[in-house]
Amino acid sequence: EVPLVESGGGLVQPGGSLKLSCAASGFIFSGSYLHWVRQASGKGLEWLGRIRNKDYHYATHYAASVQGRFTISRDDSTNTAYLQMNSLKTEDTAVYYCTRDGGNHQFDYWGHGALVTVSS
Amino acid sequence: QTVVTQGPSSSVSPGGTVTLTCGLRSGSVSTSYFASWYQQTPGQTPRTLIYNTDTRSSGVPDRFSGSILGNKAALTITGAQAEDESDYYCLLYMGSDTWMFGGGTKLTVL
């Protein structure tokens, strides 16, 4: 069983919006923190942001490169995290991964990723 | 401008030892950066090798080890195998609930 499964990727025009989902299973989702990471084709990994759990009021933090454009949220009732992406640019084209913060700064579970292509 | 620095490439002979490093453009990496290391082969999901500087993730062979060497975080592979040929990324905690990956090192086993 794959702990994290991303969905919602696809083709979007520059300036458009897209919302990715990350469905979790096999662990206590409500107690976990979740991160989003992306990787452009042939490039390295880029940390995008994290959402904490209810105990910490679902606090979110973002990389400067996406602050103000991307929003992370979660629905503990459906064990799903989300990445809302607005004002998309061609340079946002990448595979987007969700990953669990396993504690001690370990990103222990990774999804297989969702491809987002921003192009006209 | 890359804040977290990694060498773009490295090579090792089968059975040999190689150390990959992760530094800062300005400053020194210490245990306060909680360095972690990820292995990724093309087209695959990243795999966690090391976290909290020197703790091996579950199921990771003991030929992989993490440390601080001088002013950098380091990943050492002792007794490299052909299947270790991959891209390796370090991740540093930059404070204020933000993290940053290095640019990655492509390791060739030949």
PDB file of C-alpha atoms in Angstrom:
ATOM      1  CA  GLU A   1       0.000   0.000   0.000  1.00  0.00           C
ATOM      2  CA  VAL A   2       1.371   3.384  -1.034  1.00  0.00           C
ATOM      3  CA  PRO A   3       1.134   5.797   1.900  1.00  0.00           C
ATOM      4  CA  LEU A   4       0.729   8.936  -0.220  1.00  0.00           C
ATOM      5  CA  VAL A   5      -0.914   9.364  -3.628  1.00  0.00           C
ATOM      6  CA  GLU A   6      -0.986  12.679  -5.455  1.00  0.00           C
ATOM      7  CA  SER A   7      -3.612  13.590  -8.030  1.00  0.00           C
ATOM      8  CA  GLY A   8      -4.933  16.593  -9.887  1.00  0.00           C
ATOM      9  CA  GLY A   9      -1.986  17.333 -12.127  1.00  0.00           C
ATOM     10  CA  GLY A  10      -2.374  18.383 -15.730  1.00  0.00           C
ATOM     11  CA  LEU A  11      -1.954  21.136 -18.296  1.00  0.00           C
ATOM     12  CA  VAL A  12      -2.808  24.702 -17.305  1.00  0.00           C
ATOM     13  CA  GLN A  13      -2.249  28.022 -19.035  1.00  0.00           C
ATOM     14  CA  PRO A  14       0.046  30.680 -17.593  1.00  0.00           C
ATOM     15  CA  GLY A  15      -1.825  32.749 -15.051  1.00  0.00           C
ATOM     16  CA  GLY A  16      -4.180  29.894 -14.297  1.00  0.00           C
ATOM     17  CA  SER A  17      -4.824  27.867 -11.171  1.00  0.00           C
ATOM     18  CA  LEU A  18      -4.662  24.213 -10.209  1.00  0.00           C
ATOM     19  CA  LYS A  19      -5.272  22.282  -7.014  1.00  0.00           C
ATOM     20  CA  LEU A  20      -3.360  19.105  -6.238  1.00  0.00           C
ATOM     21  CA  SER A  21      -4.518  16.486  -3.767  1.00  0.00           C
ATOM     22  CA  CYS A  22      -2.479  14.107  -1.656  1.00  0.00           C
ATOM     23  CA  ALA A  23      -4.412  11.138  -0.299  1.00  0.00           C
ATOM     24  CA  ALA A  24      -2.839   9.404   2.691  1.00  0.00           C
ATOM     25  CA  SER A  25      -3.272   5.926   4.089  1.00  0.00           C
ATOM     26  CA  GLY A  26      -1.553   3.517   6.458  1.00  0.00           C
ATOM     27  CA  PHE A  27      -0.571   6.038   9.111  1.00  0.00           C
ATOM     28  CA  ILE A  28      -2.190   8.495  11.499  1.00  0.00           C
ATOM     29  CA  PHE A  29      -2.709  11.365   9.078  1.00  0.00           C
ATOM     30  CA  SER A  30      -4.272  13.748  11.571  1.00  0.00           C
ATOM     31  CA  GLY A  31      -1.173  13.722  13.759  1.00  0.00           C
ATOM     32  CA  SER A  32       1.272  14.220  10.899  1.00  0.00           C
ATOM     33  CA  TYR A  33       2.825  17.238   9.273  1.00  0.00           C
ATOM     34  CA  LEU A  34       2.895  17.238   5.456  1.00  0.00           C
ATOM     35  CA  HIS A  35       5.287  18.922   3.031  1.00  0.00           C
ATOM     36  CA  TRP A  36       5.135  19.622  -0.685  1.00  0.00           C
ATOM     37  CA  VAL A  37       8.253  19.354  -2.854  1.00  0.00           C
ATOM     38  CA  ARG A  38       8.619  19.798  -6.606  1.00  0.00           C
ATOM     39  CA  GLN A  39      11.103  18.845  -9.285  1.00  0.00           C
ATOM     40  CA  ALA A  40      11.342  20.335 -12.738  1.00  0.00           C
ATOM     41  CA  SER A  41      12.434  17.965 -15.480  1.00  0.00           C
ATOM     42  CA  GLY A  42      16.161  17.311 -15.230  1.00  0.00           C
ATOM     43  CA  LYS A  43      16.469  19.598 -12.226  1.00  0.00           C
ATOM     44  CA  GLY A  44      16.809  19.211  -8.471  1.00  0.00           C
ATOM     45  CA  LEU A  45      14.301  19.025  -5.666  1.00  0.00           C
ATOM     46  CA  GLU A  46      12.718  22.209  -4.346  1.00  0.00           C
ATOM     47  CA  TRP A  47      10.962  22.435  -0.974  1.00  0.00           C
ATOM     48  CA  LEU A  48       7.714  24.386  -1.291  1.00  0.00           C
ATOM     49  CA  GLY A  49       5.991  24.375   2.066  1.00  0.00           C
ATOM     50  CA  ARG A  50       4.617  22.516   5.078  1.00  0.00           C
ATOM     51  CA  ILE A  51       1.402  22.261   7.027  1.00  0.00           C
ATOM     52  CA  ARG A  52       1.306  21.297  10.678  1.00  0.00           C
ATOM     53  CA  ASN A  53      -1.465  19.390  12.416  1.00  0.00           C
ATOM     54  CA  LYS A  54      -4.486  20.527  14.411  1.00  0.00           C
ATOM     55  CA  ASP A  55      -2.467  20.794  17.629  1.00  0.00           C
ATOM     56  CA  TYR A  56      -0.542  23.605  15.956  1.00  0.00           C
ATOM     57  CA  HIS A  57      -3.583  25.167  14.314  1.00  0.00           C
ATOM     58  CA  TYR A  58      -2.707  23.818  10.871  1.00  0.00           C
ATOM     59  CA  ALA A  59       0.073  26.407  10.616  1.00  0.00           C
ATOM     60  CA  THR A  60       1.666  26.712   7.198  1.00  0.00           C
ATOM     61  CA  HIS A  61       5.062  27.920   6.036  1.00  0.00           C
ATOM     62  CA  TYR A  62       6.283  28.415   2.473  1.00  0.00           C
ATOM     63  CA  ALA A  63       9.384  28.908   0.400  1.00  0.00           C
ATOM     64  CA  ALA A  64       9.880  32.472  -0.751  1.00  0.00           C
ATOM     65  CA  SER A  65       9.507  31.373  -4.375  1.00  0.00           C
ATOM     66  CA  VAL A  66       5.845  30.409  -3.885  1.00  0.00           C
ATOM     67  CA  GLN A  67       4.796  32.545  -0.924  1.00  0.00           C
ATOM     68  CA  GLY A  68       1.563  34.348  -1.764  1.00  0.00           C
ATOM     69  CA  ARG A  69       0.769  32.144  -4.789  1.00  0.00           C
ATOM     70  CA  PHE A  70       0.587  28.649  -3.298  1.00  0.00           C
ATOM     71  CA  THR A  71      -1.558  27.544  -0.357  1.00  0.00           C
ATOM     72  CA  ILE A  72      -1.368  24.271   1.522  1.00  0.00           C
ATOM     73  CA  SER A  73      -4.414  22.934   3.323  1.00  0.00           C
ATOM     74  CA  ARG A  74      -5.682  19.631   4.672  1.00  0.00           C
ATOM     75  CA  ASP A  75      -8.857  17.767   5.509  1.00  0.00           C
ATOM     76  CA  ASP A  76      -8.253  15.328   8.328  1.00  0.00           C
ATOM     77  CA  SER A  77     -11.717  13.806   7.844  1.00  0.00           C
ATOM     78  CA  THR A  78     -10.650  12.454   4.445  1.00  0.00           C
ATOM     79  CA  ASN A  79      -6.902  12.060   5.149  1.00  0.00           C
ATOM     80  CA  THR A  80      -6.103  14.425   2.315  1.00  0.00           C
ATOM     81  CA  ALA A  81      -3.712  17.333   1.918  1.00  0.00           C
ATOM     82  CA  TYR A  82      -3.965  19.917  -0.827  1.00  0.00           C
ATOM     83  CA  LEU A  83      -1.752  22.324  -2.731  1.00  0.00           C
ATOM     84  CA  GLN A  84      -3.621  25.229  -4.295  1.00  0.00           C
ATOM     85  CA  MET A  85      -1.507  26.908  -6.961  1.00  0.00           C
ATOM     86  CA  ASN A  86      -2.509  30.298  -8.354  1.00  0.00           C
ATOM     87  CA  SER A  87      -0.974  32.707 -10.877  1.00  0.00           C
ATOM     88  CA  LEU A  88       0.952  29.845 -12.388  1.00  0.00           C
ATOM     89  CA  LYS A  89       4.061  30.522 -14.448  1.00  0.00           C
ATOM     90  CA  THR A  90       5.829  28.393 -17.025  1.00  0.00           C
ATOM     91  CA  GLU A  91       8.630  27.870 -14.509  1.00  0.00           C
ATOM     92  CA  ASP A  92       6.163  26.119 -12.184  1.00  0.00           C
ATOM     93  CA  THR A  93       6.151  23.180 -14.593  1.00  0.00           C
ATOM     94  CA  ALA A  94       7.332  20.221 -12.518  1.00  0.00           C
ATOM     95  CA  VAL A  95       6.461  16.990 -10.797  1.00  0.00           C
ATOM     96  CA  TYR A  96       4.916  17.798  -7.428  1.00  0.00           C
ATOM     97  CA  TYR A  97       5.427  15.437  -4.501  1.00  0.00           C
ATOM     98  CA  CYS A  98       3.779  15.353  -1.104  1.00  0.00           C
ATOM     99  CA  THR A  99       5.853  13.918   1.685  1.00  0.00           C
ATOM    100  CA  ARG A 100       5.290  13.213   5.352  1.00  0.00           C
ATOM    101  CA  ASP A 101       7.368  14.752   8.087  1.00  0.00           C
ATOM    102  CA  GLY A 102       8.231  11.705  10.164  1.00  0.00           C
ATOM    103  CA  GLY A 103       9.795  13.722  12.967  1.00  0.00           C
ATOM    104  CA  ASN A 104      13.431  14.690  13.529  1.00  0.00           C
ATOM    105  CA  HIS A 105      13.366  16.411  10.139  1.00  0.00           C
ATOM    106  CA  GLN A 106      12.866  13.142   8.296  1.00  0.00           C
ATOM    107  CA  PHE A 107      10.729  13.142   5.181  1.00  0.00           C
ATOM    108  CA  ASP A 108       9.897   9.471   5.467  1.00  0.00           C
ATOM    109  CA  TYR A 109       6.996   8.821   3.079  1.00  0.00           C
ATOM    110  CA  TRP A 110       6.845  10.172  -0.464  1.00  0.00           C
ATOM    111  CA  GLY A 111       4.133   9.988  -3.073  1.00  0.00           C
ATOM    112  CA  HIS A 112       4.903   9.146  -6.687  1.00  0.00           C
ATOM    113  CA  GLY A 113       4.252  12.708  -7.752  1.00  0.00           C
ATOM    114  CA  ALA A 114       1.827  14.621  -9.966  1.00  0.00           C
ATOM    115  CA  LEU A 115       2.962  16.307 -13.184  1.00  0.00           C
ATOM    116  CA  VAL A 116       1.937  19.917 -13.646  1.00  0.00           C
ATOM    117  CA  THR A 117       2.593  21.545 -17.005  1.00  0.00           C
ATOM    118  CA  VAL A 118       2.129  25.296 -17.370  1.00  0.00           C
ATOM    119  CA  SER A 119       2.004  26.192 -21.043  1.00  0.00           C
ATOM    120  CA  SER A 120      -0.067  28.100 -23.544  1.00  0.00           C
TER     121      SER A 120
ATOM    122  CA  GLN B   1      22.084  31.682  -6.510  1.00  0.00           C
ATOM    123  CA  THR B   2      22.293  28.366  -4.698  1.00  0.00           C
ATOM    124  CA  VAL B   3      22.301  28.786  -0.940  1.00  0.00           C
ATOM    125  CA  VAL B   4      22.839  25.081  -0.178  1.00  0.00           C
ATOM    126  CA  THR B   5      25.784  23.783  -2.136  1.00  0.00           C
ATOM    127  CA  GLN B   6      26.589  20.297  -3.417  1.00  0.00           C
ATOM    128  CA  GLY B   7      29.172  19.212  -5.926  1.00  0.00           C
ATOM    129  CA  PRO B   8      27.488  18.466  -9.265  1.00  0.00           C
ATOM    130  CA  SER B   9      29.089  15.096  -9.738  1.00  0.00           C
ATOM    131  CA  SER B  10      31.294  12.466  -8.156  1.00  0.00           C
ATOM    132  CA  SER B  11      32.510   8.997  -9.001  1.00  0.00           C
ATOM    133  CA  VAL B  12      33.572   5.910  -7.102  1.00  0.00           C
ATOM    134  CA  SER B  13      34.835   2.476  -7.984  1.00  0.00           C
ATOM    135  CA  PRO B  14      32.806  -0.554  -6.948  1.00  0.00           C
ATOM    136  CA  GLY B  15      33.788  -1.415  -3.398  1.00  0.00           C
ATOM    137  CA  GLY B  16      35.310   1.986  -2.843  1.00  0.00           C
ATOM    138  CA  THR B  17      34.430   4.811  -0.496  1.00  0.00           C
ATOM    139  CA  VAL B  18      33.041   8.185  -1.472  1.00  0.00           C
ATOM    140  CA  THR B  19      31.964  11.204   0.543  1.00  0.00           C
ATOM    141  CA  LEU B  20      29.413  13.671  -0.761  1.00  0.00           C
ATOM    142  CA  THR B  21      29.196  17.044   0.928  1.00  0.00           C
ATOM    143  CA  CYS B  22      26.544  19.660   1.574  1.00  0.00           C
ATOM    144  CA  GLY B  23      27.550  23.191   2.478  1.00  0.00           C
ATOM    145  CA  LEU B  24      26.312  26.722   2.637  1.00  0.00           C
ATOM    146  CA  ARG B  25      27.236  29.561   0.313  1.00  0.00           C
ATOM    147  CA  SER B  26      27.722  31.586   3.455  1.00  0.00           C
ATOM    148  CA  GLY B  27      28.391  29.986   6.806  1.00  0.00           C
ATOM    149  CA  SER B  28      28.902  26.522   8.226  1.00  0.00           C
ATOM    150  CA  VAL B  29      26.571  23.559   8.453  1.00  0.00           C
ATOM    151  CA  SER B  30      26.156  22.248  11.992  1.00  0.00           C
ATOM    152  CA  THR B  31      23.847  19.755  13.643  1.00  0.00           C
ATOM    153  CA  SER B  32      21.399  22.640  14.067  1.00  0.00           C
ATOM    154  CA  TYR B  33      20.614  22.309  10.367  1.00  0.00           C
ATOM    155  CA  PHE B  34      19.331  18.731  10.917  1.00  0.00           C
ATOM    156  CA  ALA B  35      20.758  17.610   7.567  1.00  0.00           C
ATOM    157  CA  SER B  36      18.998  14.802   5.751  1.00  0.00           C
ATOM    158  CA  TRP B  37      19.986  12.937   2.596  1.00  0.00           C
ATOM    159  CA  TYR B  38      17.855  11.530  -0.211  1.00  0.00           C
ATOM    160  CA  GLN B  39      18.687   9.144  -3.030  1.00  0.00           C
ATOM    161  CA  GLN B  40      16.869   9.392  -6.328  1.00  0.00           C
ATOM    162  CA  THR B  41      17.287   7.384  -9.508  1.00  0.00           C
ATOM    163  CA  PRO B  42      15.858   8.888 -12.717  1.00  0.00           C
ATOM    164  CA  GLY B  43      12.088   8.634 -12.879  1.00  0.00           C
ATOM    165  CA  GLN B  44      11.801   7.402  -9.307  1.00  0.00           C
ATOM    166  CA  THR B  45      10.596   8.881  -6.044  1.00  0.00           C
ATOM    167  CA  PRO B  46      13.242  10.144  -3.615  1.00  0.00           C
ATOM    168  CA  ARG B  47      14.278   7.688  -0.928  1.00  0.00           C
ATOM    169  CA  THR B  48      15.304   8.849   2.506  1.00  0.00           C
ATOM    170  CA  LEU B  49      18.757   7.660   3.539  1.00  0.00           C
ATOM    171  CA  ILE B  50      19.852   9.777   6.501  1.00  0.00           C
ATOM    172  CA  TYR B  51      18.086  12.269   8.761  1.00  0.00           C
ATOM    173  CA  ASN B  52      19.007  14.417  11.730  1.00  0.00           C
ATOM    174  CA  THR B  53      22.603  14.526  10.438  1.00  0.00           C
ATOM    175  CA  ASP B  54      23.567  10.930  11.137  1.00  0.00           C
ATOM    176  CA  THR B  55      20.515   8.722  11.716  1.00  0.00           C
ATOM    177  CA  ARG B  56      19.983   6.029   9.113  1.00  0.00           C
ATOM    178  CA  SER B  57      16.421   5.540   7.920  1.00  0.00           C
ATOM    179  CA  SER B  58      14.728   2.199   8.312  1.00  0.00           C
ATOM    180  CA  GLY B  59      15.982  -0.376   5.842  1.00  0.00           C
ATOM    181  CA  VAL B  60      18.950   1.663   4.634  1.00  0.00           C
ATOM    182  CA  PRO B  61      22.158  -0.396   4.390  1.00  0.00           C
ATOM    183  CA  ASP B  62      24.846   0.461   6.912  1.00  0.00           C
ATOM    184  CA  ARG B  63      27.283   1.340   4.138  1.00  0.00           C
ATOM    185  CA  PHE B  64      25.534   4.726   4.136  1.00  0.00           C
ATOM    186  CA  SER B  65      26.480   7.084   6.952  1.00  0.00           C
ATOM    187  CA  GLY B  66      26.008  10.767   7.711  1.00  0.00           C
ATOM    188  CA  SER B  67      28.174  13.207   9.608  1.00  0.00           C
ATOM    189  CA  ILE B  68      29.486  16.736   9.862  1.00  0.00           C
ATOM    190  CA  LEU B  69      32.903  17.117   8.260  1.00  0.00           C
ATOM    191  CA  GLY B  70      34.465  20.474   8.888  1.00  0.00           C
ATOM    192  CA  ASN B  71      31.862  23.054   7.944  1.00  0.00           C
ATOM    193  CA  LYS B  72      29.684  20.746   5.844  1.00  0.00           C
ATOM    194  CA  ALA B  73      27.241  17.896   6.208  1.00  0.00           C
ATOM    195  CA  ALA B  74      28.522  14.708   4.644  1.00  0.00           C
ATOM    196  CA  LEU B  75      27.153  11.467   3.275  1.00  0.00           C
ATOM    197  CA  THR B  76      29.687   8.650   3.072  1.00  0.00           C
ATOM    198  CA  ILE B  77      29.191   5.442   1.154  1.00  0.00           C
ATOM    199  CA  THR B  78      31.627   2.739   2.255  1.00  0.00           C
ATOM    200  CA  GLY B  79      31.856  -0.225  -0.085  1.00  0.00           C
ATOM    201  CA  ALA B  80      29.912   1.332  -2.950  1.00  0.00           C
ATOM    202  CA  GLN B  81      27.793  -0.930  -5.120  1.00  0.00           C
ATOM    203  CA  ALA B  82      26.583  -0.547  -8.668  1.00  0.00           C
ATOM    204  CA  GLU B  83      23.040   0.133  -7.494  1.00  0.00           C
ATOM    205  CA  ASP B  84      24.270   3.195  -5.581  1.00  0.00           C
ATOM    206  CA  GLU B  85      24.621   5.055  -8.876  1.00  0.00           C
ATOM    207  CA  SER B  86      21.994   7.777  -8.363  1.00  0.00           C
ATOM    208  CA  ASP B  87      21.409  11.420  -7.660  1.00  0.00           C
ATOM    209  CA  TYR B  88      21.856  12.435  -4.032  1.00  0.00           C
ATOM    210  CA  TYR B  89      20.234  15.458  -2.443  1.00  0.00           C
ATOM    211  CA  CYS B  90      20.812  17.015   0.935  1.00  0.00           C
ATOM    212  CA  LEU B  91      18.121  18.946   2.753  1.00  0.00           C
ATOM    213  CA  LEU B  92      18.857  21.501   5.446  1.00  0.00           C
ATOM    214  CA  TYR B  93      16.556  23.090   7.991  1.00  0.00           C
ATOM    215  CA  MET B  94      17.052  26.826   7.516  1.00  0.00           C
ATOM    216  CA  GLY B  95      15.087  27.933  10.563  1.00  0.00           C
ATOM    217  CA  SER B  96      11.699  29.653  10.789  1.00  0.00           C
ATOM    218  CA  ASP B  97       9.998  26.457   9.648  1.00  0.00           C
ATOM    219  CA  THR B  98      11.646  26.444   6.236  1.00  0.00           C
ATOM    220  CA  TRP B  99      13.872  23.920   4.529  1.00  0.00           C
ATOM    221  CA  MET B 100      16.119  24.021   1.466  1.00  0.00           C
ATOM    222  CA  PHE B 101      17.514  21.316  -0.788  1.00  0.00           C
ATOM    223  CA  GLY B 102      20.952  21.355  -2.267  1.00  0.00           C
ATOM    224  CA  GLY B 103      21.312  21.166  -6.017  1.00  0.00           C
ATOM    225  CA  GLY B 104      22.127  17.472  -5.916  1.00  0.00           C
ATOM    226  CA  THR B 105      25.169  15.347  -6.743  1.00  0.00           C
ATOM    227  CA  LYS B 106      25.174  12.791  -9.528  1.00  0.00           C
ATOM    228  CA  LEU B 107      27.144   9.757  -8.374  1.00  0.00           C
ATOM    229  CA  THR B 108      28.675   7.423 -10.933  1.00  0.00           C
ATOM    230  CA  VAL B 109      29.924   3.971  -9.922  1.00  0.00           C
ATOM    231  CA  LEU B 110      32.551   2.821 -12.380  1.00  0.00           C
TER     232      LEU B 110
END
